[in-house]
PDB file of C-alpha atoms in Angstrom:
ATOM      1  CA  GLY A  28      -0.952 105.101  26.498  1.00 48.00           C
ATOM      2  CA  VAL A  29      -3.183 102.009  25.409  1.00 48.00           C
ATOM      3  CA  ARG A  30      -5.596 100.778  27.518  1.00 48.00           C
ATOM      4  CA  LEU A  31      -5.562  96.993  28.384  1.00 42.00           C
ATOM      5  CA  LYS A  32      -8.831  95.241  29.587  1.00 46.00           C
ATOM      6  CA  THR A  33      -6.819  95.296  33.230  1.00 44.00           C
ATOM      7  CA  GLY A  34      -7.543  99.208  32.894  1.00 47.00           C
ATOM      8  CA  PHE A  35      -3.664  99.876  33.594  1.00 48.00           C
ATOM      9  CA  GLN A  36      -1.678 101.969  30.954  1.00 65.00           C
ATOM     10  CA  ARG A  37       1.200 100.681  28.850  1.00 70.00           C
ATOM     11  CA  GLU A  38       3.122 102.456  26.203  1.00 69.00           C
ATOM     12  CA  PRO A  39       2.136 101.097  22.685  1.00 73.00           C
ATOM     13  CA  THR A  40       4.722  98.823  20.734  1.00 75.00           C
ATOM     14  CA  ALA A  41       6.450  99.855  17.829  1.00 73.00           C
ATOM     15  CA  ALA A  42       3.566  98.028  15.579  1.00 79.00           C
ATOM     16  CA  GLU A  43       0.885  99.789  17.308  1.00 80.00           C
ATOM     17  CA  ARG A  44       2.456 103.146  16.846  1.00 76.00           C
ATOM     18  CA  ARG A  45       2.530 102.234  12.840  1.00 79.00           C
ATOM     19  CA  GLU A  46      -1.056 101.678  12.915  1.00 84.00           C
ATOM     20  CA  TYR A  47      -2.032 104.560  14.552  1.00 81.00           C
ATOM     21  CA  ALA A  48       0.124 107.037  12.691  1.00 80.00           C
ATOM     22  CA  LYS A  49      -1.202 105.477   9.359  1.00 84.00           C
ATOM     23  CA  ASN A  50      -4.722 106.463  10.419  1.00 85.00           C
ATOM     24  CA  HIS A  51      -3.819 109.539  12.528  1.00 81.00           C
ATOM     25  CA  PRO A  52      -1.419 111.358   9.989  1.00 79.00           C
ATOM     26  CA  ALA A  53      -2.116 115.115  11.927  1.00 80.00           C
ATOM     27  CA  ASP A  54      -4.778 114.798  14.799  1.00 83.00           C
ATOM     28  CA  GLY A  55      -2.674 116.765  17.248  1.00 81.00           C
ATOM     29  CA  PRO A  56       0.665 117.881  17.758  1.00 80.00           C
ATOM     30  CA  GLU A  57       1.756 114.803  19.286  1.00 75.00           C
ATOM     31  CA  ASP A  58       0.595 112.888  15.807  1.00 74.00           C
ATOM     32  CA  ARG A  59       3.426 114.764  14.383  1.00 75.00           C
ATOM     33  CA  GLY A  60       7.191 113.003  13.814  1.00 70.00           C
ATOM     34  CA  LEU A  61       9.574 113.585  16.786  1.00 69.00           C
ATOM     35  CA  SER A  62      12.014 115.212  14.767  1.00 68.00           C
ATOM     36  CA  GLU A  63       9.945 117.480  13.387  1.00 74.00           C
ATOM     37  CA  ARG A  64       8.753 118.856  16.918  1.00 75.00           C
ATOM     38  CA  CYS A  65      12.615 118.586  18.037  1.00 73.00           C
ATOM     39  CA  VAL A  66      12.272 115.921  20.661  1.00 72.00           C
ATOM     40  CA  ASN A  67      14.328 113.126  19.704  1.00 69.00           C
ATOM     41  CA  PHE A  68      16.324 112.597  16.364  1.00 67.00           C
ATOM     42  CA  GLY A  69      16.356 108.754  17.331  1.00 66.00           C
ATOM     43  CA  TRP A  70      19.833 107.100  17.524  1.00 67.00           C
ATOM     44  CA  PRO A  71      21.863 106.011  15.402  1.00 63.00           C
ATOM     45  CA  LYS A  72      21.076 108.596  12.870  1.00 63.00           C
ATOM     46  CA  LEU A  73      21.401 106.620   9.289  1.00 60.00           C
ATOM     47  CA  SER A  74      20.659 109.604   6.950  1.00 60.00           C
ATOM     48  CA  ALA A  75      23.467 111.928   5.929  1.00 62.00           C
ATOM     49  CA  GLY A  76      23.200 115.609   4.887  1.00 61.00           C
ATOM     50  CA  TYR A  77      21.794 118.104   6.877  1.00 67.00           C
ATOM     51  CA  ASN A  78      23.267 118.928  10.748  1.00 70.00           C
ATOM     52  CA  SER A  79      25.225 115.387  10.531  1.00 70.00           C
ATOM     53  CA  TYR A  80      28.248 116.421  11.976  1.00 79.00           C
ATOM     54  CA  TYR A  81      29.396 114.983  15.653  1.00 81.00           C
ATOM     55  CA  GLN A  82      31.738 115.749  17.814  1.00 86.00           C
ATOM     56  CA  VAL A  83      33.631 112.974  20.496  1.00 88.00           C
ATOM     57  CA  PHE A  84      34.510 114.118  23.735  1.00 91.00           C
ATOM     58  CA  GLN A  85      36.052 111.681  25.885  1.00 92.00           C
ATOM     59  CA  GLY A  86      36.749 111.888  29.738  1.00 94.00           C
ATOM     60  CA  PRO A  87      37.668 109.555  32.806  1.00 96.00           C
ATOM     61  CA  GLY A  88      34.769 107.247  32.520  1.00 96.00           C
ATOM     62  CA  TYR A  89      33.010 107.997  29.450  1.00 97.00           C
ATOM     63  CA  VAL A  90      32.686 108.990  25.901  1.00 95.00           C
ATOM     64  CA  ALA A  91      30.511 111.827  24.819  1.00 94.00           C
ATOM     65  CA  ILE A  92      29.036 112.060  21.458  1.00 89.00           C
ATOM     66  CA  VAL A  93      27.251 115.570  20.267  1.00 87.00           C
ATOM     67  CA  SER A  94      25.183 115.348  17.625  1.00 81.00           C
ATOM     68  CA  GLU A  95      25.045 118.576  15.394  1.00 78.00           C
ATOM     69  CA  MET A  96      21.063 117.706  15.245  1.00 72.00           C
ATOM     70  CA  ALA A  97      19.656 119.635  18.137  1.00 70.00           C
ATOM     71  CA  HIS A  98      22.569 119.611  20.182  1.00 74.00           C
ATOM     72  CA  ASP A  99      21.656 115.820  21.158  1.00 78.00           C
ATOM     73  CA  ALA A 100      24.500 114.604  23.697  1.00 85.00           C
ATOM     74  CA  ARG A 101      25.057 110.777  24.301  1.00 88.00           C
ATOM     75  CA  ILE A 102      27.016 110.165  27.300  1.00 93.00           C
ATOM     76  CA  ILE A 103      28.374 106.636  27.195  1.00 96.00           C
ATOM     77  CA  PRO A 104      30.094 104.991  29.937  1.00 98.00           C
ATOM     78  CA  VAL A 105      33.217 103.202  29.321  1.00 97.00           C
ATOM     79  CA  ASP A 106      33.912 101.926  32.893  1.00 96.00           C
ATOM     80  CA  ASN A 107      32.623  98.315  32.775  1.00 94.00           C
ATOM     81  CA  ARG A 108      29.274  98.815  34.322  1.00 96.00           C
ATOM     82  CA  PRO A 109      26.255  96.936  34.359  1.00 96.00           C
ATOM     83  CA  HIS A 110      23.243  98.103  31.820  1.00 96.00           C
ATOM     84  CA  LEU A 111      20.160  99.503  33.483  1.00 94.00           C
ATOM     85  CA  ALA A 112      17.069  96.809  34.250  1.00 94.00           C
ATOM     86  CA  LYS A 113      15.349  95.659  31.233  1.00 89.00           C
ATOM     87  CA  ASP A 114      12.252  97.614  32.503  1.00 88.00           C
ATOM     88  CA  VAL A 115      13.999 100.824  32.399  1.00 90.00           C
ATOM     89  CA  THR A 116      13.811 102.266  29.074  1.00 85.00           C
ATOM     90  CA  GLN A 117      15.244 105.509  27.254  1.00 85.00           C
ATOM     91  CA  TRP A 118      14.519 107.471  24.252  1.00 80.00           C
ATOM     92  CA  ASN A 119      18.004 106.581  22.870  1.00 81.00           C
ATOM     93  CA  GLY A 120      18.620 103.645  24.847  1.00 86.00           C
ATOM     94  CA  ASP A 121      20.884 102.314  27.771  1.00 92.00           C
ATOM     95  CA  ALA A 122      24.323 102.877  26.175  1.00 94.00           C
ATOM     96  CA  ARG A 123      27.291 101.036  27.199  1.00 97.00           C
ATOM     97  CA  GLY A 124      30.788 101.399  25.748  1.00 97.00           C
ATOM     98  CA  HIS A 125      34.445  99.653  25.343  1.00 97.00           C
ATOM     99  CA  TRP A 126      37.462 100.108  23.517  1.00 94.00           C
ATOM    100  CA  GLU A 127      38.944  97.278  21.111  1.00 95.00           C
ATOM    101  CA  GLY A 128      41.996  99.035  20.264  1.00 93.00           C
ATOM    102  CA  ASN A 129      41.209 102.428  18.114  1.00 91.00           C
ATOM    103  CA  THR A 130      37.331 101.158  17.806  1.00 95.00           C
ATOM    104  CA  LEU A 131      34.873 102.322  20.513  1.00 94.00           C
ATOM    105  CA  VAL A 132      32.356  99.479  20.650  1.00 96.00           C
ATOM    106  CA  VAL A 133      28.763 100.504  21.991  1.00 95.00           C
ATOM    107  CA  ASP A 134      26.320  98.245  23.090  1.00 95.00           C
ATOM    108  CA  VAL A 135      22.894  99.930  23.343  1.00 92.00           C
ATOM    109  CA  ARG A 136      19.829  98.259  24.803  1.00 91.00           C
ATOM    110  CA  ASN A 137      16.681  99.153  26.323  1.00 88.00           C
ATOM    111  CA  GLN A 138      15.165 101.659  24.069  1.00 82.00           C
ATOM    112  CA  ASN A 139      11.349 102.943  24.466  1.00 76.00           C
ATOM    113  CA  ALA A 140      10.069 102.453  20.839  1.00 68.00           C
ATOM    114  CA  LYS A 141       9.269 106.127  20.763  1.00 69.00           C
ATOM    115  CA  PRO A 142      11.973 107.520  18.128  1.00 66.00           C
ATOM    116  CA  TRP A 143      11.661 106.914  14.556  1.00 61.00           C
ATOM    117  CA  PHE A 144      14.713 104.515  13.552  1.00 62.00           C
ATOM    118  CA  ASP A 145      14.482 106.172   9.997  1.00 61.00           C
ATOM    119  CA  GLN A 146      12.528 108.882   7.954  1.00 57.00           C
ATOM    120  CA  ALA A 147       9.903 106.530   6.877  1.00 58.00           C
ATOM    121  CA  ALA A 148       8.697 106.425  10.311  1.00 56.00           C
ATOM    122  CA  ASN A 149       9.579 102.976  11.163  1.00 61.00           C
ATOM    123  CA  PHE A 150       9.830 102.859  14.869  1.00 60.00           C
ATOM    124  CA  TYR A 151      12.731 100.844  16.952  1.00 60.00           C
ATOM    125  CA  SER A 152      11.505  97.507  18.266  1.00 64.00           C
ATOM    126  CA  ASP A 153      10.972  97.599  22.215  1.00 63.00           C
ATOM    127  CA  GLY A 154      13.252  95.327  21.851  1.00 70.00           C
ATOM    128  CA  ALA A 155      16.087  96.494  19.749  1.00 77.00           C
ATOM    129  CA  HIS A 156      19.346  95.640  20.703  1.00 85.00           C
ATOM    130  CA  MET A 157      22.194  97.296  18.815  1.00 87.00           C
ATOM    131  CA  VAL A 158      26.153  97.218  18.634  1.00 92.00           C
ATOM    132  CA  GLU A 159      27.767 100.310  17.305  1.00 91.00           C
ATOM    133  CA  ARG A 160      31.551 100.349  15.982  1.00 93.00           C
ATOM    134  CA  TRP A 161      33.001 104.010  16.144  1.00 91.00           C
ATOM    135  CA  THR A 162      36.966 103.369  14.828  1.00 93.00           C
ATOM    136  CA  LEU A 163      39.369 105.800  15.051  1.00 88.00           C
ATOM    137  CA  ILE A 164      40.916 106.379  11.470  1.00 90.00           C
ATOM    138  CA  ASP A 165      43.240 109.421  11.802  1.00 90.00           C
ATOM    139  CA  ARG A 166      42.947 112.250  13.994  1.00 84.00           C
ATOM    140  CA  ASN A 167      39.879 113.538  12.618  1.00 81.00           C
ATOM    141  CA  THR A 168      38.108 111.275  11.224  1.00 83.00           C
ATOM    142  CA  LEU A 169      36.005 108.351  12.824  1.00 81.00           C
ATOM    143  CA  HIS A 170      34.596 105.444  10.567  1.00 86.00           C
TER     144      HIS A 170
END
């Protein structure tokens, strides 16, 4: 973490991480990208191609989206529960979903600003708020 004048530690901001990455591209394994170390591939995945397949499962109160990349699974509550407190952050954020007809709407908050947003090493803002829309086109196709 970043040492503040008070002596307490805190997580660096996305801007501080970008600056550090420019000056320390490979001092140690922690300086390499999260996907290179198979720690986290970020969400949403904006690139297509290599390992870009998903499976979607639904059970009582939850939807699970499983990614082929690193076998990452997101468990999304769809039971109207509230989001976690703002100070509780997670790698892929705190997702809450609901259905609007054939569209799963996923509201994502509380990302911890550690994963890369894209392959250019742009980090999420620690204040990012995303809304995903997954529309069922046919039995085997989501848009």
